[in-house]
Coordinates of C-alpha atoms (C1' of nucleotides) in Angstrom, one line a residue:
Chain A
X697 CA -23.4 -1.7 43.8
X698 CA -26.1 -3.4 45.8
X699 CA -25.8 -7.2 46.3
X700 CA -29.2 -7.8 44.6
X701 CA -28.0 -5.8 41.6
X702 CA -24.8 -7.8 41.5
X703 CA -26.7 -11.0 41.7
X704 CA -29.0 -9.9 38.8
X705 CA -26.0 -8.9 36.6
X706 CA -24.4 -12.3 37.3
X707 CA -27.7 -14.0 36.3
X708 CA -27.5 -12.7 32.7
X709 CA -26.1 -15.0 30.0
X710 CA -23.5 -12.4 29.2
X711 CA -22.0 -11.9 32.7
X712 CA -22.8 -15.2 34.4
X713 CA -20.4 -17.6 32.8
X714 CA -17.2 -15.6 33.0
X715 CA -14.9 -15.0 36.0
X716 CA -16.2 -12.6 38.6
X717 CA -13.3 -10.2 38.3
X718 CA -14.0 -9.8 34.6
X719 CA -17.6 -9.0 35.3
X720 CA -16.5 -6.5 37.9
X721 CA -14.1 -4.8 35.6
X722 CA -16.7 -4.6 32.9
X723 CA -19.3 -3.1 35.2
X724 CA -16.7 -0.5 36.3
X725 CA -17.0 1.9 39.1
X726 CA -19.9 4.0 37.9
X727 CA -23.0 2.7 39.6
X728 CA -26.5 2.3 38.3
X729 CA -28.5 5.3 37.1
X730 CA -32.2 6.0 37.3
X731 CA -34.3 7.2 34.3
X732 CA -37.7 8.6 33.9
X733 CA -40.3 7.2 31.5
X734 CA -39.7 8.8 28.1
X735 CA -36.0 9.3 28.5
X736 CA -34.0 8.7 25.3
X737 CA -30.8 6.6 26.0
X738 CA -29.5 6.9 22.5
X739 CA -30.6 7.6 19.0
X740 CA -30.1 6.0 15.6
X741 CA -26.8 7.4 14.3
X742 CA -25.3 8.3 17.7
X743 CA -21.7 7.0 18.4
X744 CA -22.1 3.6 19.9
X745 CA -19.9 3.7 23.0
X746 CA -21.8 1.7 25.5
X747 CA -24.4 -0.9 26.1
X748 CA -26.8 -1.5 29.1
X749 CA -28.0 -3.9 31.7
X750 CA -31.5 -3.4 33.0
X751 CA -31.8 -3.6 36.8
X752 CA -35.4 -2.4 36.8
X753 CA -37.9 -1.2 34.2
X754 CA -38.5 -1.5 30.5
X755 CA -36.6 -0.2 27.4
X756 CA -38.0 0.0 23.9
X757 CA -35.7 -0.3 20.8
X758 CA -37.2 1.1 17.7
X759 CA -36.3 2.5 14.2
X760 CA -37.7 5.8 13.2
X761 CA -38.3 7.1 9.6
X762 CA -38.1 10.6 8.5
X763 CA -41.9 10.6 8.1
X764 CA -42.6 9.9 11.7
X765 CA -43.1 6.1 11.3
X766 CA -41.8 3.9 14.1
X767 CA -41.0 0.2 14.0
X768 CA -40.4 -1.4 17.4
X769 CA -37.7 -4.1 17.1
X770 CA -37.3 -5.1 20.7
X771 CA -38.6 -4.6 24.2
X772 CA -36.2 -5.3 27.0
X773 CA -36.8 -5.8 30.7
X774 CA -35.2 -6.4 34.1
X775 CA -32.3 -8.8 33.9
X776 CA -31.7 -8.3 30.2
X777 CA -28.9 -6.6 28.3
X778 CA -29.3 -4.6 25.1
X779 CA -27.3 -2.8 22.4
X780 CA -24.3 -5.0 23.0
X781 CA -24.2 -6.0 19.3
X782 CA -23.9 -2.3 18.4
X783 CA -20.4 -2.4 20.0
X784 CA -19.3 -4.3 16.9
X785 CA -21.1 -2.4 14.2
X786 CA -18.5 0.3 13.4
X787 CA -19.4 3.1 15.7
X788 CA -23.1 3.9 15.3
X789 CA -26.3 2.7 17.0
X790 CA -28.6 1.4 14.3
X791 CA -31.8 2.2 16.3
X792 CA -33.3 4.3 19.1
X793 CA -33.5 3.3 22.7
X794 CA -36.3 4.8 24.9
X795 CA -37.1 4.2 28.5
X796 CA -40.8 3.3 28.6
X797 CA -41.2 2.7 32.4
X798 CA -39.3 4.1 35.3
X799 CA -36.0 2.3 35.1
X800 CA -32.6 1.7 36.7
X801 CA -29.9 0.9 34.3
X802 CA -26.2 -0.1 34.3
X803 CA -24.1 1.4 31.5
X804 CA -21.2 -0.7 30.3
X805 CA -18.3 0.8 28.4
X806 CA -17.9 -0.6 24.9
X807 CA -14.1 -0.1 24.7
X808 CA -13.8 -1.9 28.0
X809 CA -15.8 -4.8 26.5
X810 CA -13.7 -5.1 23.4
X811 CA -10.5 -5.2 25.5
X812 CA -12.0 -7.8 27.9
X813 CA -13.0 -10.1 25.0
X814 CA -9.4 -10.3 23.7
X815 CA -8.3 -11.5 27.1
X816 CA -11.2 -13.8 27.8
X817 CA -12.4 -15.9 24.9
X818 CA -15.2 -17.3 27.0
X819 CA -16.7 -13.8 27.0
X820 CA -16.7 -13.9 23.2
X821 CA -18.6 -17.2 23.2
X822 CA -21.2 -15.7 25.6
X823 CA -21.6 -12.7 23.3
X824 CA -21.9 -14.9 20.3
X825 CA -24.6 -17.0 22.0
X826 CA -26.4 -13.8 23.0
X827 CA -26.2 -12.4 19.5
X828 CA -27.4 -15.7 18.0
X829 CA -30.4 -15.8 20.3
X830 CA -31.2 -12.2 19.3
X831 CA -30.9 -13.2 15.7
X832 CA -33.3 -16.1 16.2
X833 CA -35.7 -13.7 18.0
X834 CA -35.7 -11.3 15.1
X835 CA -36.2 -14.1 12.6
X836 CA -39.2 -15.2 14.6
X837 CA -40.5 -11.6 14.6
X838 CA -40.3 -11.4 10.9
X839 CA -42.1 -14.7 10.5
X840 CA -44.8 -13.4 12.9
X841 CA -45.3 -10.2 11.0
X842 CA -45.2 -11.9 7.6
X843 CA -47.6 -14.7 8.2
X844 CA -49.8 -14.1 11.2
X845 CA -52.9 -12.0 11.4
X846 CA -53.4 -9.4 14.1
X847 CA -55.4 -11.6 16.4
X848 CA -52.8 -14.4 15.9
X849 CA -49.9 -12.1 16.8
X850 CA -51.8 -11.1 20.0
X851 CA -52.5 -14.7 20.8
X852 CA -48.8 -15.5 20.3
X853 CA -47.8 -12.6 22.6
X854 CA -50.2 -13.8 25.3
X855 CA -48.8 -17.3 25.1
X856 CA -45.3 -16.1 25.6
X857 CA -46.4 -14.1 28.7
X858 CA -47.7 -17.2 30.5
X859 CA -45.3 -19.9 31.6
X860 CA -47.6 -22.8 30.8
X861 CA -48.6 -24.2 27.4
X862 CA -52.0 -25.5 28.4
X863 CA -54.7 -25.0 31.0
X864 CA -56.0 -21.6 32.2
X865 CA -54.0 -18.7 33.3
X866 CA -54.1 -15.0 34.0
X867 CA -51.5 -12.7 32.5
X868 CA -50.8 -9.1 33.5
X869 CA -49.9 -7.0 30.5
X870 CA -46.4 -5.8 31.0
X871 CA -46.9 -2.3 29.6
X872 CA -49.4 -0.1 27.9
X873 CA -51.7 -1.7 25.3
X874 CA -50.6 1.0 22.7
X875 CA -47.0 -0.2 23.2
X876 CA -47.9 -3.8 22.8
X877 CA -49.8 -2.9 19.7
X878 CA -46.8 -1.1 18.3
X879 CA -44.5 -4.0 19.2
X880 CA -46.8 -6.3 17.3
X881 CA -46.8 -4.0 14.3
X882 CA -50.4 -2.8 14.5
X883 CA -52.4 0.3 15.6
X884 CA -53.9 0.6 19.0
X885 CA -57.4 0.6 17.5
X886 CA -56.6 -2.7 15.7
X887 CA -55.2 -4.2 18.9
X888 CA -58.3 -3.3 20.8
X889 CA -60.6 -4.9 18.2
X890 CA -58.4 -7.9 17.6
X891 CA -58.1 -8.8 21.3
X892 CA -61.9 -8.5 21.4
X893 CA -62.2 -11.0 18.7
X894 CA -60.3 -13.5 20.9
X895 CA -63.2 -13.5 23.3
X896 CA -64.7 -16.6 21.8
X897 CA -61.4 -18.4 22.2
X898 CA -61.6 -18.0 25.9
X899 CA -59.8 -14.7 26.3
X900 CA -61.3 -12.0 28.5
X901 CA -59.8 -8.7 29.2
X902 CA -60.2 -6.5 32.3
X903 CA -57.8 -3.5 32.1
X904 CA -54.3 -5.0 32.3
X905 CA -55.5 -8.4 33.4
X906 CA -56.1 -10.9 30.7
X907 CA -57.5 -14.3 31.6
X908 CA -57.1 -17.2 29.3
X909 CA -59.5 -20.2 29.6
X910 CA -57.1 -22.6 27.9
X911 CA -53.7 -21.7 26.5
X912 CA -53.8 -24.8 24.2
X913 CA -56.7 -23.2 22.4
X914 CA -54.5 -20.1 21.6
X915 CA -51.6 -22.3 20.6
X916 CA -53.8 -24.1 18.1
X917 CA -55.2 -20.8 16.9
X918 CA -51.7 -19.4 16.2
X919 CA -50.6 -22.6 14.4
X920 CA -53.7 -23.1 12.2
X921 CA -54.8 -20.2 10.1
X922 CA -58.0 -22.1 9.4
X923 CA -59.4 -21.9 12.9
X924 CA -62.3 -19.4 13.2
X925 CA -61.8 -16.5 15.5
Chain B
X53 CA -9.4 -26.4 -3.6
X54 CA -9.0 -24.1 -6.6
X55 CA -7.1 -20.9 -6.2
X56 CA -10.1 -18.8 -7.2
X57 CA -12.2 -20.5 -4.5
X58 CA -9.5 -20.0 -1.9
X59 CA -9.3 -16.3 -2.8
X60 CA -13.1 -16.0 -2.6
X61 CA -13.1 -17.6 0.9
X62 CA -10.4 -15.3 2.0
X63 CA -12.4 -12.3 0.8
X64 CA -15.3 -13.0 3.2
X65 CA -15.3 -10.9 6.5
X66 CA -15.2 -14.2 8.4
X67 CA -12.1 -15.7 6.9
X68 CA -10.2 -12.7 5.7
X69 CA -8.9 -11.3 8.9
X70 CA -7.5 -14.4 10.5
X71 CA -4.2 -16.3 9.9
X72 CA -4.2 -18.4 6.8
X73 CA -3.6 -21.6 8.6
X74 CA -6.6 -21.1 10.7
X75 CA -8.7 -20.6 7.6
X76 CA -7.2 -23.7 6.1
X77 CA -8.0 -25.7 9.2
X78 CA -11.6 -24.5 9.3
X79 CA -12.1 -25.3 5.6
X80 CA -10.8 -28.7 6.2
X81 CA -10.0 -31.3 3.6
X82 CA -13.5 -31.9 2.2
X83 CA -13.8 -29.9 -1.0
X84 CA -16.7 -27.9 -2.4
X85 CA -19.8 -29.7 -3.4
X86 CA -22.4 -28.9 -6.1
X87 CA -26.1 -28.7 -5.5
X88 CA -29.1 -28.6 -7.9
X89 CA -31.7 -26.0 -7.7
X90 CA -34.3 -27.1 -5.2
X91 CA -31.9 -29.0 -2.9
X92 CA -32.5 -28.7 0.8
X93 CA -29.3 -28.1 2.8
X94 CA -31.0 -28.3 6.2
X95 CA -34.4 -27.9 7.8
X96 CA -35.7 -26.1 10.8
X97 CA -35.0 -28.4 13.8
X98 CA -32.1 -30.4 12.2
X99 CA -29.0 -30.7 14.3
X100 CA -26.8 -27.7 13.5
X101 CA -23.4 -29.2 12.9
X102 CA -22.1 -27.0 10.1
X103 CA -22.4 -23.7 8.2
X104 CA -21.6 -22.8 4.6
X105 CA -19.7 -20.6 2.3
X106 CA -21.2 -19.9 -1.1
X107 CA -18.7 -20.2 -3.9
X108 CA -21.4 -20.0 -6.6
X109 CA -25.1 -19.7 -6.7
X110 CA -28.0 -18.6 -4.4
X111 CA -29.4 -19.9 -1.1
X112 CA -32.7 -19.0 0.5
X113 CA -33.2 -19.1 4.2
X114 CA -36.8 -19.3 5.3
X115 CA -39.1 -20.3 8.1
X116 CA -42.0 -22.6 7.4
X117 CA -45.3 -23.0 9.3
X118 CA -47.3 -26.1 9.6
X119 CA -49.9 -24.6 7.3
X120 CA -47.6 -24.2 4.4
X121 CA -46.8 -20.5 4.9
X122 CA -43.2 -19.5 4.2
X123 CA -41.3 -16.4 5.4
X124 CA -38.0 -15.7 3.7
X125 CA -35.5 -14.3 6.1
X126 CA -32.5 -14.1 4.0
X127 CA -31.0 -14.6 0.5
X128 CA -27.3 -15.4 0.3
X129 CA -25.0 -15.3 -2.7
X130 CA -21.5 -16.0 -4.0
X131 CA -18.9 -14.8 -1.4
X132 CA -21.3 -14.9 1.5
X133 CA -21.5 -17.3 4.5
X134 CA -24.7 -18.4 6.2
X135 CA -25.9 -20.3 9.2
X136 CA -22.8 -19.5 11.2
X137 CA -24.9 -18.1 14.0
X138 CA -26.7 -21.4 14.3
X139 CA -23.5 -22.9 15.6
X140 CA -24.1 -21.1 18.9
X141 CA -27.8 -21.7 19.3
X142 CA -27.8 -25.0 21.2
X143 CA -27.8 -27.5 18.5
X144 CA -30.7 -26.8 16.1
X145 CA -31.1 -24.8 12.9
X146 CA -33.9 -22.2 13.4
X147 CA -34.8 -22.1 9.7
X148 CA -34.7 -23.9 6.4
X149 CA -32.0 -23.5 3.8
X150 CA -32.8 -24.2 0.2
X151 CA -30.6 -23.9 -2.9
X152 CA -32.5 -21.7 -5.4
X153 CA -30.0 -21.6 -8.2
X154 CA -27.3 -24.2 -9.2
X155 CA -24.7 -23.7 -6.6
X156 CA -21.2 -24.8 -5.3
X157 CA -20.9 -24.7 -1.6
X158 CA -18.2 -25.2 1.0
X159 CA -19.4 -26.9 4.2
X160 CA -17.6 -25.8 7.4
X161 CA -17.7 -28.0 10.5
X162 CA -19.2 -26.3 13.5
X163 CA -17.3 -28.1 16.2
X164 CA -14.1 -27.2 14.3
X165 CA -15.2 -23.6 14.4
X166 CA -15.9 -23.6 18.1
X167 CA -12.5 -25.0 18.8
X168 CA -10.7 -22.5 16.6
X169 CA -12.5 -19.6 18.3
X170 CA -11.1 -20.5 21.7
X171 CA -7.6 -20.5 20.2
X172 CA -8.0 -17.4 18.1
X173 CA -9.9 -14.5 19.7
X174 CA -9.7 -12.5 16.5
X175 CA -12.0 -15.1 14.9
X176 CA -14.5 -14.5 17.6
X177 CA -14.4 -10.8 16.9
X178 CA -15.0 -11.5 13.2
X179 CA -17.9 -13.7 14.0
X180 CA -19.3 -11.0 16.3
X181 CA -19.0 -8.4 13.6
X182 CA -20.7 -10.7 11.2
X183 CA -23.5 -11.5 13.6
X184 CA -24.0 -7.8 14.4
X185 CA -24.3 -7.0 10.7
X186 CA -26.8 -9.7 10.3
X187 CA -28.7 -8.3 13.3
X188 CA -28.8 -4.9 11.7
X189 CA -29.9 -6.4 8.4
X190 CA -32.9 -8.2 10.1
X191 CA -33.8 -5.0 12.0
X192 CA -33.9 -3.2 8.7
X193 CA -36.0 -6.0 7.2
X194 CA -38.5 -5.6 10.0
X195 CA -38.6 -1.8 9.5
X196 CA -39.2 -2.4 5.8
X197 CA -42.1 -4.8 6.3
X198 CA -43.7 -2.7 9.0
X199 CA -43.7 0.7 7.4
X200 CA -43.2 0.5 3.7
X201 CA -45.8 -0.3 1.1
X202 CA -45.3 -3.0 -1.5
X203 CA -44.1 -0.5 -4.2
X204 CA -41.8 1.1 -1.7
X205 CA -40.2 -2.2 -0.7
X206 CA -39.7 -3.0 -4.4
X207 CA -38.1 0.4 -5.0
X208 CA -35.8 -0.2 -2.0
X209 CA -34.9 -3.6 -3.4
X210 CA -34.0 -2.1 -6.8
X211 CA -32.0 0.7 -5.2
X212 CA -29.9 -1.9 -3.4
X213 CA -29.3 -3.8 -6.6
X214 CA -27.6 -0.9 -8.3
X215 CA -24.3 0.5 -7.1
X216 CA -25.2 4.2 -7.5
X217 CA -27.6 6.4 -5.6
X218 CA -28.5 8.7 -8.5
X219 CA -28.6 8.8 -12.2
X220 CA -30.0 6.1 -14.5
X221 CA -29.1 2.4 -14.3
X222 CA -30.2 -1.0 -15.5
X223 CA -30.4 -3.8 -13.0
X224 CA -30.7 -7.5 -13.7
X225 CA -33.0 -9.2 -11.3
X226 CA -30.8 -11.7 -9.5
X227 CA -33.5 -14.5 -9.3
X228 CA -37.1 -15.2 -10.2
X229 CA -39.7 -12.6 -9.6
X230 CA -41.8 -14.9 -7.5
X231 CA -38.7 -15.3 -5.2
X232 CA -38.2 -11.6 -5.0
X233 CA -41.8 -11.2 -4.1
X234 CA -41.5 -13.8 -1.4
X235 CA -38.4 -12.1 0.0
X236 CA -40.2 -8.8 0.1
X237 CA -43.1 -10.3 1.9
X238 CA -45.7 -10.2 -0.8
X239 CA -47.4 -12.5 -3.4
X240 CA -46.2 -12.7 -7.0
X241 CA -49.4 -11.1 -8.2
X242 CA -48.9 -8.1 -5.9
X243 CA -45.2 -7.9 -7.0
X244 CA -46.3 -7.7 -10.6
X245 CA -48.8 -5.0 -10.0
X246 CA -46.6 -3.0 -7.7
X247 CA -43.6 -2.9 -10.0
X248 CA -46.0 -1.8 -12.7
X249 CA -47.1 1.1 -10.6
X250 CA -43.4 2.2 -10.5
X251 CA -43.6 2.9 -14.2
X252 CA -44.4 6.6 -13.7
X253 CA -41.4 6.9 -11.4
X254 CA -39.2 6.0 -14.3
X255 CA -39.0 2.2 -13.8
X256 CA -39.6 0.0 -16.9
X257 CA -39.4 -3.8 -16.9
X258 CA -38.4 -6.1 -19.7
X259 CA -38.2 -9.7 -18.4
X260 CA -35.3 -9.8 -15.9
X261 CA -34.0 -6.4 -17.0
X262 CA -35.2 -3.4 -15.1
X263 CA -34.2 0.1 -16.2
X264 CA -34.4 3.0 -13.8
X265 CA -34.5 6.5 -15.2
X266 CA -33.2 8.1 -12.0
X267 CA -32.3 6.3 -8.8
X268 CA -32.7 9.4 -6.8
X269 CA -36.4 9.4 -7.6
X270 CA -36.8 6.0 -6.1
X271 CA -34.8 7.0 -3.0
X272 CA -37.2 9.9 -2.5
X273 CA -40.1 7.6 -3.0
X274 CA -39.0 5.2 -0.4
X275 CA -38.3 7.9 2.1
X276 CA -41.4 9.9 1.7
X277 CA -44.7 8.0 1.9
X278 CA -46.5 11.1 0.6
X279 CA -45.0 10.8 -3.0
X280 CA -47.6 9.6 -5.4
X281 CA -46.8 6.4 -7.2
Chain C
dT1073 C1' -65.0 16.6 44.5
dG1074 C1' -64.7 18.0 40.1
dG1075 C1' -61.8 18.9 35.9
dG1076 C1' -58.4 17.7 32.6
dG1077 C1' -55.4 14.7 30.2
dA1078 C1' -53.7 10.2 28.8
dC1079 C1' -55.2 5.9 27.3
dT1080 C1' -58.7 2.8 25.4
dT1081 C1' -62.7 1.6 23.0
dT1082 C1' -66.2 1.9 19.4
dG1083 C1' -67.9 3.3 14.8
dA1084 C1' -67.8 4.4 9.8
dC1085 C1' -65.3 4.2 5.9
dG1086 C1' -61.5 3.5 2.4
dC1087 C1' -57.5 1.3 0.6
dG1088 C1' -53.9 -2.1 -0.2
dG1089 C1' -52.8 -6.4 -0.8
dA1090 C1' -54.6 -11.4 -0.8
dT1091 C1' -57.3 -14.6 -3.2
dC1092 C1' -59.2 -17.1 -7.0
dA1093 C1' -59.2 -17.6 -11.7
dA1094 C1' -57.9 -17.2 -16.4
dA1095 C1' -55.1 -15.7 -20.0
dC1096 C1' -50.5 -15.0 -21.5
dC1097 C1' -45.6 -15.9 -22.6
dG1098 C1' -41.0 -18.1 -23.3
dC1099 C1' -39.1 -22.4 -23.7
dA1100 C1' -37.9 -27.4 -23.7
dG1101 C1' -39.3 -31.7 -25.6
dC1102 C1' -41.7 -34.6 -29.1
Chain D
dG1283 C1' -44.4 -27.0 -36.3
dC1284 C1' -47.6 -28.3 -31.9
dT1285 C1' -47.8 -29.4 -27.1
dG1286 C1' -47.0 -29.0 -22.3
dC1287 C1' -45.2 -26.6 -18.5
dG1288 C1' -43.3 -23.1 -15.2
dG1289 C1' -43.4 -18.5 -14.5
dT1290 C1' -45.7 -14.0 -15.1
dT1291 C1' -49.4 -10.9 -15.9
dT1292 C1' -54.1 -9.3 -15.7
dG1293 C1' -58.8 -9.1 -14.0
dA1294 C1' -62.6 -9.3 -10.4
dT1295 C1' -63.5 -9.5 -5.9
dC1296 C1' -62.9 -9.8 -0.9
dC1297 C1' -61.4 -8.9 3.7
dG1298 C1' -58.2 -7.1 7.2
dC1299 C1' -56.3 -3.4 8.9
dG1300 C1' -55.4 1.7 8.8
dT1301 C1' -57.5 6.1 9.2
dC1302 C1' -60.3 9.7 11.1
dA1303 C1' -63.5 10.9 14.4
dA1304 C1' -65.9 10.6 18.7
dA1305 C1' -67.2 8.7 23.0
dG1306 C1' -65.7 6.4 27.2
dT1307 C1' -62.9 5.3 31.1
dC1308 C1' -59.3 5.8 34.5
dC1309 C1' -56.5 8.5 37.3
dC1310 C1' -53.9 12.3 38.8
dC1311 C1' -54.2 16.6 40.9
dA1312 C1' -56.0 21.0 42.1

DNA sequence: TGGGGACTTTGACGCGGATCAAACCGCAGC
DNA sequence: GCTGCGGTTTGATCCGCGTCAAAGTCCCCA
């Protein structure tokens, strides 16, 4: 494995706080693999035998219904791990994983993980911390869907894209608008209209570049449902 | 602690698969405590120093916004544990916990838990399994809100209340209708109307008793958005 | 350079659920 | 019994977002 890749793996919360040799053993000998956009890593119901580290690219986790509906429950990027919780769910992945941008991924064997945990309690604590953060994220997602309007969810998304909490800033949308719309639980048409309605809050869109006059305005808008759009 | 209580604690996935003395140490010496309906156990932002086992009653976990909005993210009952994941989130509870029916709870010290985990890797595996199930539950919640209509969410809720998957059955609503509505992400008025619309699918309501002519009909209704209500 | 396909935007329209308001019901207290 | 109160139902109305359809726009590639 390339030194940059190793460094990236060691920077994840899962692999960073455990002895190097444990990390090395988990990663195993099989190197990273490249995937095209559109590739399916696993599907709901498949045997859950491995999880992944993203060295490059984007992966979408979603649930599908028999009727063609899709609910995005997570978007993961470079430096993040996903599906590790599925290693403890009794054998099956609970959702689909699809590569949505050209990616390079590291596949980690689940059985290997379970063995390492018994020998290294610190690893278990890391996994618990990771799972807890993921839980918190999902709780926030539910809150967002349940009590924010479409423009507010977009505003919230934009806020999270920029580092700062006030002042002006330009964010580059990380992936297609239709995907963002899906992640935020709305249709592409609604996304387009809703982000347009943020214009008089100082948000202007030019292709994938979104410039925000004052992030604080957006923060206020997300927190107070009474603010006019 | 009473023998029945001890038995109940040992029947939870968290405390059932570890040595008895570890369970005993975790439970500690402070016995169960009773709470009135309406009591707040902790609030979003409070220092997360303990989690709970429910010996009797119901507890609601919800996120509140500054504007008075509330998003229920979990309802827990007798024999279940909650807030254990918060022990690994860096010190703060991410949501509120409110007792919604007269309850008897056991409070478990978080620091105690962290210590025990280091000495007993099996406990870590139990916690991971618990957290993973919770993750799956939240993912299903998101799916439900995103792509089911109000009547479908109610139908899904009813299905989960009855053991069987087909045939007729009478379920007793576990708590107030307004609370169920809230849990399902809708207003009480919408709940009332929506459950009324399930009448011609064989669902009739009499106060807290809901009789279902054929559960399979509801299952089909939840799965296919094309079925007429 | 021009054509085709994927993505995005805009428009018209309908529906589901929220909102506001009032009536209704079961129940505890006087 | 009446009264008051929390919870539920019903009614009228409104608005946000989904849906269907069409027009734009960008970009890849022949």
